[in-house]
Amino acid sequence: MVESLAAEIAAEADQSHMILDLAQVRRLDTLGAWVLDRTRHELGSRDLGADFANASQEQQILLDEVAYRGFQEQAKPRRSKAVDFLVDVGQSVAGAGRDLVDGIAFLGELVSALIRVVVNPRRFRGTAVINQLEQIAYRGVPIIVLISFLVGCIVAQQGIFQLVRFGATPFVVDLIGILILRELALLLTSIMVAGRSGSAFTAEIGSMKMREEIDALRVMGLDPIEVLIVPRVLALVIGLPLLTFISSIAALSGGGVTAWLYGDVSPDVFLSRLRAAVSFNTFMVGMIKAPFMALVIGIIATLEGLAVQGSAESLGRHVTSSVVKSIFMVIVLDGLFAMFFAAIRY
Amino acid sequence: MLDRVHPPIDRNREVVIRVRGVEVGFGEKTILRGLDLDVYRGEILGFVGASGQGKSVLTRTILGLVPKRAGTIEVLGQNLDELSPSERRLLERRWGVLFQQGALFSALTVKQNVQVPMREYLHLSERLLDELAMLKIEMVGLKPDAADKLPSELSGGMIKRAALARALALDPDIVFLDEPTSGLDPIGAGEFDELIATLQRTLGLTVFMVTHDLDSLYTVCDRIAALGEGKILAEGPIETLLESDNPWIRSYFHGKRARAAMASGA
């Protein structure tokens, strides 16, 4: 509004000298003063002099303070989109490589802290481990039982729908038994734990970092890895296999119920087929993988937590990337295990 | 304001922190360039400097939180670089640190916070632990009912006091204070200064205080060191700094606010 009005005044100006009379102006703010002075300045540059008149004392102070001046634009480096894209790609690749190196270095630090604790058991924080176990494992049971049961139902139902065309409905028991024990229970549990506990670790450690609590521990001569991280990772390594076992049972129950309802596979038949279909090593394949998944989740979550900088935004970003990276790595690791177990025919 | 007799500076007094030629930098930026500093036993040293000059960096370097590129730091006669991890832990028991934001452990109550270092290093009965924690809490001027509160339930001034109680938990020889009065109102800040001076006298502490508060400098500090361009520009009692002709020190100690502090303090 003011700007267009001022532009109009400037455009209509044809006299050699103009007076901007402020006598009727009751209130003048920085915006108004700036536009007025800019108009005066522009008139001046067109060899049309302009002056203010009847400005009150306060208005004059304001006019002097905001006297028009050109602001130098901060030079922005000019780059093409293509170069930016290439730089982004390069940085991501380098970042991924760095993450891998950091992860391995941190694993070393963790192991050396563990050895210190084993050598000197007085430094073992049992209470903290139990507390973390409660948070990770015990409180995670309901949600893991629920999703596992449902996924068991869904897989069984879809299996029955496909197998019924071949008249092979009872084979659904083999399908769900092997699938759940080898892969599904572990994957579901790991992903759930990465989302529940991995994010919590990152947020806890990150906010402790932001509030200098980690530094406070250090200057007291306490090792943050021993105090904060060893108990959490240990609790994960113990808790994740336990949860995987519970998840397997829940998913098998879900599959059994569905097979009974949709496929007329009675519980008796279900159990006897299950015993024939799966062996102990089917079960072990899932369980062996669990501690490794726990370690991966724990390392990624703590590394992301320790990388948090001062801002709330940084905390959010690291929590997100902690969960995303953990789930990604869990799936990659599961793939590697699948190849490994296939190669050794286990 | 409190009357504080500045003890005469005796150059033969024991040096508890000796910093020699310390160089610290991040990436291509060098913050400290060959800095030398002595802190004597039983004094309150005020450490001033413009923002971003590296006051906190020096504190954090002495505490071992920031790696240095060159130089040596001796604390209580021990070179920090030559200590084994266990000797280092022994040394860390002898200093207490008050961080700028308090850095209380947010999951623990005030009492538990004060007990963290005690539990780690001393093997005491629960009863004695509780009594000692309450004693420290009272010493820093907190009411007993604050003991069972969480840090999030405390005001800014109470957080600083609680953090000071934690810093004093193991009866340290040296206390590092990072801007102890920042964020406190003038009355609260004055009381906190007084508290530090009283505790220093009763416990025989050596205090290393990073501060911007001119009142603190005038009322409680025995000696002041001014940091600029990565070095100590001047050090000594306040009179020495008042006479300095370094432009930054002049504008710092002869500004409008400084004159007001001088009028009320010294």
Coordinates of C-alpha atoms in Angstrom, one line a residue:
Chain A
M1 CA 0.0 0.0 0.0
V2 CA 2.5 2.6 1.2
E3 CA 5.0 1.4 -1.4
S4 CA 2.6 1.8 -4.3
L5 CA 1.5 5.2 -3.0
A6 CA 5.1 6.3 -2.7
A7 CA 5.8 5.0 -6.2
E8 CA 2.9 7.0 -7.5
I9 CA 4.2 10.1 -5.9
A10 CA 7.6 9.5 -7.4
A11 CA 6.1 8.9 -10.9
E12 CA 4.0 12.0 -10.9
A13 CA 6.8 14.2 -9.7
D14 CA 7.8 16.6 -12.4
Q15 CA 8.8 19.6 -10.4
S16 CA 12.4 20.3 -9.7
H17 CA 11.9 20.2 -6.0
M18 CA 9.4 18.4 -3.8
I19 CA 8.5 18.9 -0.2
L20 CA 7.2 15.8 1.7
D21 CA 5.1 17.4 4.4
L22 CA 4.7 15.2 7.4
A23 CA 2.5 17.6 9.4
Q24 CA -0.5 15.4 9.1
V25 CA 1.3 12.2 9.9
R26 CA 0.2 11.0 13.3
R27 CA 2.2 7.8 13.5
L28 CA 5.3 6.8 11.6
D29 CA 6.9 3.4 11.8
T30 CA 10.2 2.0 10.4
L31 CA 8.4 0.7 7.3
G32 CA 6.8 4.1 6.6
A33 CA 10.0 6.0 7.3
W34 CA 12.1 3.7 5.1
V35 CA 9.7 4.0 2.1
L36 CA 9.5 7.8 2.5
D37 CA 13.2 8.1 2.6
R38 CA 13.7 5.7 -0.2
T39 CA 11.3 7.8 -2.3
R40 CA 13.2 10.9 -1.4
H41 CA 16.4 9.2 -2.4
E42 CA 15.1 8.0 -5.7
L43 CA 13.8 11.5 -6.5
G44 CA 17.2 12.8 -5.7
S45 CA 18.8 10.4 -8.1
R46 CA 16.5 11.7 -10.9
D47 CA 17.8 15.2 -10.2
L48 CA 14.5 16.1 -8.6
G49 CA 15.4 17.3 -5.1
A50 CA 13.0 16.4 -2.3
D51 CA 13.0 17.3 1.4
F52 CA 10.9 16.5 4.4
A53 CA 9.0 19.3 6.2
N54 CA 7.3 19.6 9.5
A55 CA 8.6 16.3 10.8
S56 CA 8.2 16.2 14.6
Q57 CA 11.3 15.5 16.7
E58 CA 10.6 11.8 17.2
Q59 CA 9.8 11.4 13.5
Q60 CA 13.1 13.1 12.6
I61 CA 15.0 10.7 14.9
L62 CA 13.4 7.8 13.2
L63 CA 14.0 9.2 9.7
D64 CA 17.7 9.7 10.6
E65 CA 17.9 6.2 12.0
V66 CA 16.5 4.4 9.0
A67 CA 18.1 6.8 6.4
Y68 CA 17.9 5.0 3.1
R69 CA 21.0 3.0 2.1
G70 CA 21.6 0.2 -0.2
F71 CA 22.2 -3.1 1.4
Q72 CA 24.9 -5.2 -0.1
E73 CA 23.6 -8.5 -1.0
Q74 CA 25.5 -11.4 0.5
A75 CA 27.2 -13.1 -2.4
K76 CA 25.9 -16.6 -2.9
P77 CA 28.1 -19.1 -4.6
R78 CA 26.5 -19.9 -7.9
R79 CA 26.4 -23.5 -8.8
S80 CA 24.5 -25.5 -11.3
K81 CA 21.8 -28.0 -10.3
A82 CA 23.8 -30.8 -11.9
V83 CA 26.9 -30.0 -9.9
D84 CA 24.8 -29.8 -6.7
F85 CA 23.3 -33.2 -7.4
L86 CA 26.7 -34.7 -8.0
V87 CA 28.1 -33.1 -4.8
D88 CA 25.1 -34.5 -2.9
V89 CA 25.7 -38.0 -4.2
G90 CA 29.4 -37.8 -3.5
Q91 CA 28.7 -36.6 0.0
S92 CA 26.2 -39.4 0.7
V93 CA 28.6 -42.1 -0.5
A94 CA 31.4 -40.6 1.6
G95 CA 29.0 -40.3 4.6
A96 CA 27.9 -44.0 4.2
G97 CA 31.6 -45.0 4.2
R98 CA 32.3 -42.9 7.2
D99 CA 29.3 -44.4 9.1
L100 CA 30.6 -47.9 8.4
V101 CA 34.1 -47.0 9.7
D102 CA 32.6 -45.2 12.7
G103 CA 30.4 -48.1 13.5
I104 CA 33.3 -50.6 13.4
A105 CA 35.4 -48.2 15.5
F106 CA 32.6 -47.9 18.0
L107 CA 32.1 -51.7 18.1
G108 CA 35.8 -51.8 19.2
E109 CA 35.3 -49.2 21.9
L110 CA 32.2 -51.1 23.1
V111 CA 34.1 -54.4 23.3
S112 CA 37.0 -52.8 25.1
A113 CA 34.6 -51.3 27.6
L114 CA 32.9 -54.7 28.0
I115 CA 36.3 -56.3 28.7
R116 CA 37.1 -53.6 31.3
V117 CA 33.8 -54.4 33.0
V118 CA 34.4 -58.2 32.8
V119 CA 37.9 -57.7 34.3
N120 CA 36.6 -55.4 37.0
P121 CA 33.0 -56.6 37.8
R122 CA 32.6 -53.9 40.4
R123 CA 32.1 -51.5 37.5
F124 CA 29.2 -53.6 36.1
R125 CA 26.0 -51.7 36.4
G126 CA 23.5 -54.4 37.1
T127 CA 20.7 -52.2 38.1
A128 CA 20.9 -50.2 34.9
V129 CA 20.9 -53.4 32.8
I130 CA 17.8 -54.7 34.6
N131 CA 16.1 -51.3 34.3
Q132 CA 16.9 -51.2 30.5
L133 CA 15.7 -54.8 30.2
E134 CA 12.4 -53.7 31.7
Q135 CA 12.1 -50.9 29.2
I136 CA 13.2 -52.8 26.1
A137 CA 11.9 -56.3 26.7
Y138 CA 9.2 -56.4 29.3
R139 CA 7.3 -53.3 28.2
G140 CA 7.7 -54.3 24.6
V141 CA 5.9 -57.7 25.1
P142 CA 2.3 -56.6 24.5
I143 CA 2.8 -54.8 21.3
I144 CA 5.1 -57.4 19.9
V145 CA 2.7 -60.2 20.8
L146 CA -0.1 -58.3 19.1
I147 CA 1.6 -57.5 15.8
S148 CA 3.2 -61.0 15.6
F149 CA -0.2 -62.7 16.2
L150 CA -1.8 -60.6 13.5
V151 CA 1.0 -61.1 11.0
G152 CA 0.8 -64.9 11.7
C153 CA -2.9 -64.7 11.0
I154 CA -2.4 -62.8 7.7
V155 CA 0.3 -65.0 6.4
A156 CA -1.7 -68.1 7.2
Q157 CA -4.8 -66.7 5.6
Q158 CA -3.0 -65.8 2.4
G159 CA -1.2 -69.1 2.3
I160 CA -4.5 -71.0 2.6
F161 CA -6.1 -69.0 -0.2
Q162 CA -3.2 -69.9 -2.5
L163 CA -2.7 -73.5 -1.4
V164 CA -6.4 -74.4 -1.5
R165 CA -6.3 -74.3 -5.3
F166 CA -3.9 -77.2 -5.3
G167 CA -5.7 -79.0 -2.5
A168 CA -2.7 -78.6 -0.4
T169 CA -4.2 -76.7 2.5
P170 CA -2.3 -78.5 5.3
F171 CA 1.0 -77.4 3.8
V172 CA 0.2 -73.9 5.2
V173 CA 1.6 -75.2 8.4
D174 CA 5.0 -75.8 6.8
L175 CA 4.8 -72.5 5.2
I176 CA 4.1 -70.5 8.3
G177 CA 6.3 -72.6 10.6
I178 CA 9.4 -72.1 8.6
L179 CA 8.7 -68.6 7.5
I180 CA 8.0 -67.4 11.0
L181 CA 10.8 -69.2 12.8
R182 CA 13.5 -68.4 10.3
E183 CA 12.6 -64.9 9.3
L184 CA 9.4 -63.2 10.2
A185 CA 9.5 -63.3 14.0
L186 CA 13.0 -61.9 14.1
L187 CA 12.4 -59.2 11.5
L188 CA 9.2 -58.1 13.2
T189 CA 10.8 -57.9 16.5
S190 CA 14.0 -56.2 15.3
I191 CA 12.0 -53.6 13.4
M192 CA 9.8 -53.0 16.4
V193 CA 12.7 -52.7 18.8
A194 CA 14.6 -50.4 16.4
G195 CA 11.5 -48.2 16.4
R196 CA 10.7 -48.4 20.1
S197 CA 14.1 -48.7 21.8
G198 CA 16.6 -47.5 19.2
S199 CA 14.8 -44.2 18.9
A200 CA 14.6 -43.9 22.7
F201 CA 18.4 -44.5 23.0
T202 CA 19.2 -41.9 20.4
A203 CA 16.8 -39.4 22.0
E204 CA 18.1 -40.1 25.6
I205 CA 21.7 -40.0 24.7
G206 CA 21.2 -37.1 22.3
S207 CA 19.4 -34.9 24.9
M208 CA 22.0 -35.8 27.5
K209 CA 24.7 -34.6 25.0
M210 CA 22.8 -31.4 24.4
R211 CA 22.5 -30.7 28.1
E212 CA 26.2 -31.4 28.7
E213 CA 25.3 -34.3 30.9
I214 CA 27.8 -36.5 29.0
D215 CA 30.5 -34.0 29.7
A216 CA 29.5 -33.9 33.3
L217 CA 29.9 -37.6 33.5
R218 CA 33.3 -37.4 31.9
V219 CA 34.7 -34.7 34.2
M220 CA 33.5 -36.8 37.2
G221 CA 35.8 -39.6 35.9
L222 CA 32.9 -41.7 34.7
D223 CA 33.1 -43.3 31.3
P224 CA 29.8 -42.6 29.4
I225 CA 30.3 -45.7 27.4
E226 CA 30.4 -47.8 30.6
V227 CA 27.7 -45.9 32.4
L228 CA 25.2 -45.3 29.6
I229 CA 25.9 -47.5 26.6
V230 CA 27.1 -50.9 27.9
P231 CA 24.0 -51.4 30.0
R232 CA 21.7 -50.5 27.1
V233 CA 23.5 -52.6 24.5
L234 CA 23.7 -55.5 26.9
A235 CA 20.0 -55.2 27.7
L236 CA 19.3 -55.2 23.9
V237 CA 21.5 -58.3 23.3
I238 CA 19.6 -60.2 26.1
G239 CA 16.2 -58.7 25.4
L240 CA 15.9 -59.1 21.6
P241 CA 16.3 -62.9 21.5
L242 CA 13.7 -63.2 24.3
L243 CA 11.3 -61.0 22.4
T244 CA 12.0 -63.0 19.2
F245 CA 11.0 -66.2 21.0
I246 CA 7.8 -64.6 22.3
S247 CA 7.1 -63.2 18.8
S248 CA 7.6 -66.7 17.3
I249 CA 5.1 -68.2 19.7
A250 CA 2.6 -65.5 19.1
A251 CA 2.8 -65.6 15.4
L252 CA 2.5 -69.4 15.3
S253 CA -0.6 -69.1 17.5
G254 CA -2.0 -66.6 15.1
G255 CA -1.3 -68.9 12.2
G256 CA -2.8 -71.9 14.0
V257 CA -6.0 -70.1 14.8
T258 CA -6.4 -68.9 11.2
A259 CA -5.6 -72.3 9.8
W260 CA -8.3 -73.7 12.0
L261 CA -10.9 -71.2 11.0
Y262 CA -10.1 -70.8 7.3
G263 CA -8.5 -74.1 6.4
D264 CA -10.2 -76.6 8.8
V265 CA -6.8 -77.6 10.1
S266 CA -7.5 -78.6 13.7
P267 CA -5.0 -77.8 16.4
D268 CA -4.1 -81.5 16.7
V269 CA -3.2 -81.7 13.0
F270 CA -1.5 -78.3 13.1
L271 CA 0.8 -79.3 15.9
S272 CA 1.7 -82.7 14.5
R273 CA 2.4 -81.1 11.0
L274 CA 4.4 -78.4 12.7
R275 CA 6.6 -81.0 14.4
A276 CA 7.2 -82.7 11.1
A277 CA 7.9 -79.5 9.2
V278 CA 10.3 -77.6 11.5
S279 CA 13.4 -78.9 13.2
F280 CA 15.4 -77.4 16.0
N281 CA 17.8 -75.7 13.6
T282 CA 14.8 -73.8 11.9
F283 CA 14.2 -72.3 15.3
M284 CA 17.9 -71.7 15.9
V285 CA 18.4 -69.8 12.7
G286 CA 16.1 -67.1 14.0
M287 CA 17.6 -67.1 17.5
I288 CA 21.2 -67.0 16.4
K289 CA 20.5 -63.9 14.3
A290 CA 18.8 -62.0 17.2
P291 CA 21.9 -60.9 19.2
F292 CA 23.6 -59.6 16.1
M293 CA 20.5 -57.5 15.2
A294 CA 20.5 -56.2 18.8
L295 CA 24.2 -55.1 18.4
V296 CA 23.5 -53.4 15.1
I297 CA 20.5 -51.5 16.6
G298 CA 22.4 -50.6 19.7
I299 CA 25.5 -49.3 17.9
I300 CA 23.6 -47.2 15.4
A301 CA 21.3 -45.8 18.1
T302 CA 24.2 -44.7 20.3
L303 CA 26.3 -43.4 17.5
E304 CA 23.4 -41.2 16.3
G305 CA 22.8 -40.1 19.8
L306 CA 26.4 -39.0 20.3
A307 CA 26.3 -37.1 17.0
V308 CA 23.5 -34.8 18.2
Q309 CA 24.5 -31.2 18.1
G310 CA 23.0 -28.3 20.1
S311 CA 19.7 -27.8 18.4
A312 CA 16.3 -29.5 18.8
E313 CA 16.2 -30.0 15.0
S314 CA 19.5 -31.9 15.1
L315 CA 18.0 -34.2 17.8
G316 CA 15.0 -34.9 15.6
R317 CA 17.1 -35.6 12.5
H318 CA 19.3 -38.0 14.4
V319 CA 16.4 -39.9 15.9
T320 CA 14.9 -40.3 12.5
S321 CA 18.1 -41.4 10.9
S322 CA 18.8 -43.8 13.8
V323 CA 15.5 -45.6 13.2
V324 CA 15.9 -45.6 9.4
K325 CA 19.5 -46.8 9.4
S326 CA 18.8 -49.5 12.0
I327 CA 15.9 -50.9 10.1
F328 CA 17.9 -50.8 6.9
M329 CA 20.8 -52.5 8.4
V330 CA 18.6 -55.1 10.1
I331 CA 17.2 -56.1 6.7
V332 CA 20.6 -56.1 5.0
L333 CA 22.1 -58.2 7.8
D334 CA 19.2 -60.6 7.5
G335 CA 19.9 -60.9 3.8
L336 CA 23.5 -61.7 4.5
F337 CA 22.5 -64.3 7.1
A338 CA 20.1 -65.9 4.6
M339 CA 23.0 -66.3 2.1
F340 CA 25.3 -67.6 4.8
F341 CA 22.8 -70.2 6.1
A342 CA 22.0 -71.3 2.6
A343 CA 25.7 -71.7 1.8
I344 CA 26.3 -73.8 4.9
R345 CA 22.9 -75.6 4.3
Y346 CA 21.8 -75.0 7.9
Chain B
M1 CA 27.7 -6.1 49.1
L2 CA 30.2 -8.3 50.9
D3 CA 33.5 -7.2 52.2
R4 CA 36.2 -9.3 50.9
V5 CA 39.8 -8.7 51.7
H6 CA 41.9 -9.6 48.7
P7 CA 44.9 -11.6 50.0
P8 CA 48.2 -10.3 48.7
I9 CA 49.5 -12.2 45.7
D10 CA 52.4 -14.3 46.8
R11 CA 54.3 -15.5 43.8
N12 CA 55.7 -18.4 45.8
R13 CA 52.3 -19.9 46.4
E14 CA 51.6 -23.4 45.1
V15 CA 50.4 -23.4 41.5
V16 CA 47.5 -25.8 41.2
I17 CA 46.8 -25.4 37.5
R18 CA 49.7 -24.6 35.2
V19 CA 49.0 -24.2 31.5
R20 CA 51.9 -23.8 29.2
G21 CA 51.8 -23.0 25.4
V22 CA 48.5 -24.6 24.9
E23 CA 47.2 -24.6 21.3
V24 CA 43.7 -25.6 20.5
G25 CA 41.9 -25.5 17.2
F26 CA 39.0 -27.0 15.3
G27 CA 39.6 -27.7 11.6
E28 CA 41.4 -24.8 10.2
K29 CA 40.4 -22.4 12.9
T30 CA 42.9 -21.9 15.8
I31 CA 41.3 -20.7 18.9
L32 CA 44.1 -20.8 21.5
R33 CA 47.6 -19.9 20.3
G34 CA 50.2 -20.8 22.9
L35 CA 48.4 -19.8 26.0
D36 CA 50.1 -19.7 29.4
L37 CA 48.2 -19.4 32.7
D38 CA 48.8 -20.2 36.4
V39 CA 46.1 -20.6 39.0
Y40 CA 47.3 -20.5 42.6
R41 CA 46.0 -22.5 45.5
G42 CA 43.2 -20.9 47.4
E43 CA 42.4 -18.1 45.0
I44 CA 39.3 -17.2 43.0
L45 CA 40.5 -16.6 39.5
G46 CA 38.0 -14.7 37.2
F47 CA 38.5 -15.6 33.6
V48 CA 37.1 -13.0 31.1
G49 CA 37.1 -12.5 27.4
A50 CA 34.9 -11.5 24.5
S51 CA 32.4 -14.1 23.3
G52 CA 33.9 -16.7 21.0
Q53 CA 37.5 -16.1 22.2
G54 CA 37.7 -19.5 23.7
K55 CA 37.0 -19.1 27.4
S56 CA 35.0 -22.3 27.5
V57 CA 37.4 -24.0 25.2
L58 CA 40.2 -23.4 27.6
T59 CA 38.1 -24.7 30.5
R60 CA 37.1 -27.8 28.5
T61 CA 40.7 -28.3 27.4
I62 CA 41.9 -28.3 31.0
L63 CA 39.1 -30.8 31.9
G64 CA 40.1 -33.0 29.0
L65 CA 36.9 -32.6 27.0
V66 CA 38.7 -30.9 24.1
P67 CA 41.9 -32.3 22.6
K68 CA 44.8 -29.8 22.4
R69 CA 47.3 -29.6 19.6
A70 CA 50.3 -28.5 21.6
G71 CA 51.3 -27.5 25.1
T72 CA 51.1 -29.0 28.5
I73 CA 48.6 -28.8 31.3
E74 CA 49.5 -29.6 34.9
V75 CA 46.8 -29.9 37.5
L76 CA 47.9 -30.3 41.1
G77 CA 51.4 -31.0 39.9
Q78 CA 50.5 -33.8 37.5
N79 CA 50.9 -33.5 33.8
L80 CA 47.5 -34.6 32.3
D81 CA 49.1 -36.2 29.3
E82 CA 51.3 -38.5 31.4
L83 CA 48.6 -40.0 33.6
S84 CA 47.4 -43.6 33.4
P85 CA 43.6 -44.0 33.3
S86 CA 43.5 -44.9 37.0
E87 CA 45.6 -41.9 38.0
R88 CA 43.4 -39.8 35.8
R89 CA 40.3 -41.0 37.7
L90 CA 42.0 -40.2 41.0
L91 CA 42.7 -36.7 39.8
E92 CA 39.1 -36.2 38.5
R93 CA 37.9 -36.9 42.0
R94 CA 39.7 -33.7 43.1
W95 CA 37.9 -31.3 40.9
G96 CA 34.3 -30.3 40.6
V97 CA 32.7 -28.7 37.6
L98 CA 29.6 -26.4 37.4
F99 CA 28.5 -26.3 33.8
Q100 CA 26.8 -23.3 32.4
Q101 CA 23.4 -25.0 32.2
G102 CA 24.0 -27.0 35.3
A103 CA 24.1 -30.3 33.4
L104 CA 22.2 -32.1 36.2
F105 CA 21.3 -35.6 35.2
S106 CA 17.7 -35.1 34.2
A107 CA 16.5 -38.5 35.2
L108 CA 17.7 -38.2 38.8
T109 CA 16.5 -36.1 41.7
V110 CA 18.7 -33.4 43.2
K111 CA 19.8 -35.7 46.0
Q112 CA 20.6 -38.5 43.6
N113 CA 22.5 -36.1 41.4
V114 CA 24.7 -35.1 44.4
Q115 CA 25.2 -38.8 45.3
V116 CA 26.4 -39.8 41.8
P117 CA 30.1 -39.1 42.4
M118 CA 29.9 -40.3 46.0
R119 CA 28.4 -43.7 44.9
E120 CA 31.1 -44.0 42.3
Y121 CA 34.1 -43.4 44.5
L122 CA 33.1 -43.9 48.1
H123 CA 31.7 -47.0 49.7
L124 CA 29.3 -45.6 52.2
S125 CA 26.1 -46.7 53.8
E126 CA 22.8 -45.4 52.4
R127 CA 22.2 -43.5 55.6
L128 CA 25.6 -41.7 55.4
L129 CA 25.1 -41.0 51.6
D130 CA 21.7 -39.4 52.4
E131 CA 23.1 -37.4 55.2
L132 CA 26.1 -36.2 53.2
A133 CA 23.9 -35.3 50.2
M134 CA 21.5 -33.3 52.5
L135 CA 24.5 -31.5 54.0
K136 CA 25.8 -30.4 50.6
I137 CA 22.3 -29.4 49.6
E138 CA 22.0 -27.2 52.7
M139 CA 25.5 -25.8 52.2
V140 CA 24.6 -24.4 48.8
G141 CA 21.5 -22.7 50.3
L142 CA 18.8 -25.0 49.0
K143 CA 15.8 -25.9 51.1
P144 CA 15.6 -29.6 52.1
D145 CA 12.4 -30.1 50.1
A146 CA 14.4 -29.4 46.9
A147 CA 16.3 -32.6 47.5
D148 CA 13.6 -34.9 46.1
K149 CA 12.8 -32.7 43.1
L150 CA 13.8 -33.4 39.6
P151 CA 15.9 -30.9 37.7
S152 CA 13.0 -30.0 35.5
E153 CA 11.0 -28.8 38.6
L154 CA 13.7 -26.3 39.7
S155 CA 14.2 -22.7 38.8
G156 CA 17.3 -21.4 37.1
G157 CA 19.0 -20.3 40.3
M158 CA 18.1 -23.5 42.1
I159 CA 19.6 -25.6 39.2
K160 CA 22.9 -23.7 39.6
R161 CA 22.9 -24.3 43.3
A162 CA 22.1 -28.0 42.9
A163 CA 24.8 -28.3 40.3
L164 CA 27.3 -26.6 42.7
A165 CA 26.3 -29.1 45.4
R166 CA 27.1 -31.9 43.0
A167 CA 30.4 -30.3 42.1
L168 CA 31.3 -30.1 45.8
A169 CA 30.2 -33.7 46.5
L170 CA 33.7 -35.1 46.8
D171 CA 35.1 -32.1 48.6
P172 CA 37.3 -31.1 45.6
D173 CA 40.4 -29.0 45.7
I174 CA 39.5 -27.1 42.5
V175 CA 36.1 -26.0 41.3
F176 CA 35.5 -24.9 37.8
L177 CA 32.6 -22.6 37.3
D178 CA 31.3 -21.8 33.8
E179 CA 29.4 -18.5 34.0
P180 CA 27.9 -19.3 37.3
T181 CA 25.8 -16.1 37.5
S182 CA 24.6 -16.0 33.9
G183 CA 20.8 -16.2 33.7
L184 CA 20.3 -15.2 37.3
D185 CA 18.7 -11.9 38.3
P186 CA 21.1 -9.4 40.0
I187 CA 20.0 -10.3 43.5
G188 CA 20.3 -14.0 42.8
A189 CA 23.7 -13.4 41.1
G190 CA 24.9 -11.4 44.1
E191 CA 23.8 -14.2 46.5
F192 CA 25.5 -16.8 44.4
D193 CA 28.7 -14.8 44.4
E194 CA 28.5 -14.5 48.1
L195 CA 27.9 -18.3 48.4
I196 CA 31.0 -19.0 46.3
A197 CA 33.1 -16.7 48.4
T198 CA 31.9 -18.3 51.6
L199 CA 32.4 -21.8 50.4
Q200 CA 35.8 -20.9 49.1
R201 CA 36.8 -19.6 52.5
T202 CA 35.3 -22.5 54.5
L203 CA 36.4 -25.3 52.3
G204 CA 39.7 -23.8 51.1
L205 CA 38.8 -24.2 47.5
T206 CA 40.6 -23.0 44.5
V207 CA 38.0 -21.5 42.1
F208 CA 38.4 -21.1 38.4
M209 CA 35.5 -19.0 37.3
V210 CA 34.6 -18.1 33.7
T211 CA 32.4 -15.1 33.9
H212 CA 31.0 -12.0 32.2
D213 CA 29.6 -10.6 35.4
L214 CA 31.5 -7.4 36.3
D215 CA 30.0 -7.5 39.8
S216 CA 31.5 -11.0 40.4
L217 CA 34.8 -9.8 39.2
Y218 CA 34.8 -6.9 41.6
T219 CA 33.4 -8.6 44.6
V220 CA 34.7 -12.1 44.7
C221 CA 37.7 -12.6 42.4
D222 CA 41.2 -12.4 43.8
R223 CA 42.8 -12.3 40.4
I224 CA 41.5 -11.8 36.9
A225 CA 42.9 -13.1 33.6
A226 CA 41.7 -11.6 30.3
L227 CA 41.7 -13.7 27.2
G228 CA 42.0 -12.4 23.7
E229 CA 43.6 -13.4 20.4
G230 CA 44.2 -16.9 21.8
K231 CA 46.4 -15.6 24.6
I232 CA 46.2 -14.1 28.0
L233 CA 46.1 -10.4 27.4
A234 CA 46.6 -9.4 31.0
E235 CA 46.3 -11.0 34.5
G236 CA 46.4 -9.9 38.0
P237 CA 44.2 -8.2 40.6
I238 CA 41.5 -5.9 39.3
E239 CA 43.7 -2.8 39.6
T240 CA 46.2 -4.3 37.1
L241 CA 43.5 -4.8 34.6
L242 CA 42.1 -1.3 35.2
E243 CA 45.5 0.1 34.3
S244 CA 45.9 -2.1 31.2
D245 CA 46.0 -0.2 27.9
N246 CA 44.7 -3.0 25.8
P247 CA 41.7 -1.6 23.9
W248 CA 39.4 -4.5 24.6
I249 CA 40.3 -4.6 28.3
R250 CA 39.9 -0.8 28.5
S251 CA 36.4 -0.9 27.0
Y252 CA 35.5 -3.9 29.2
F253 CA 36.6 -2.4 32.5
H254 CA 35.9 1.3 31.8
G255 CA 32.5 1.0 30.1
K256 CA 29.3 2.3 31.6
R257 CA 28.4 -1.0 33.3
A258 CA 31.9 -1.4 34.7
R259 CA 31.8 2.0 36.4
A260 CA 28.5 1.1 38.0
A261 CA 29.9 -2.2 39.2
M262 CA 33.0 -0.4 40.5
A263 CA 30.9 2.1 42.4
S264 CA 28.9 -0.5 44.2
G265 CA 31.6 -3.2 44.5
A266 CA 35.1 -2.0 45.3

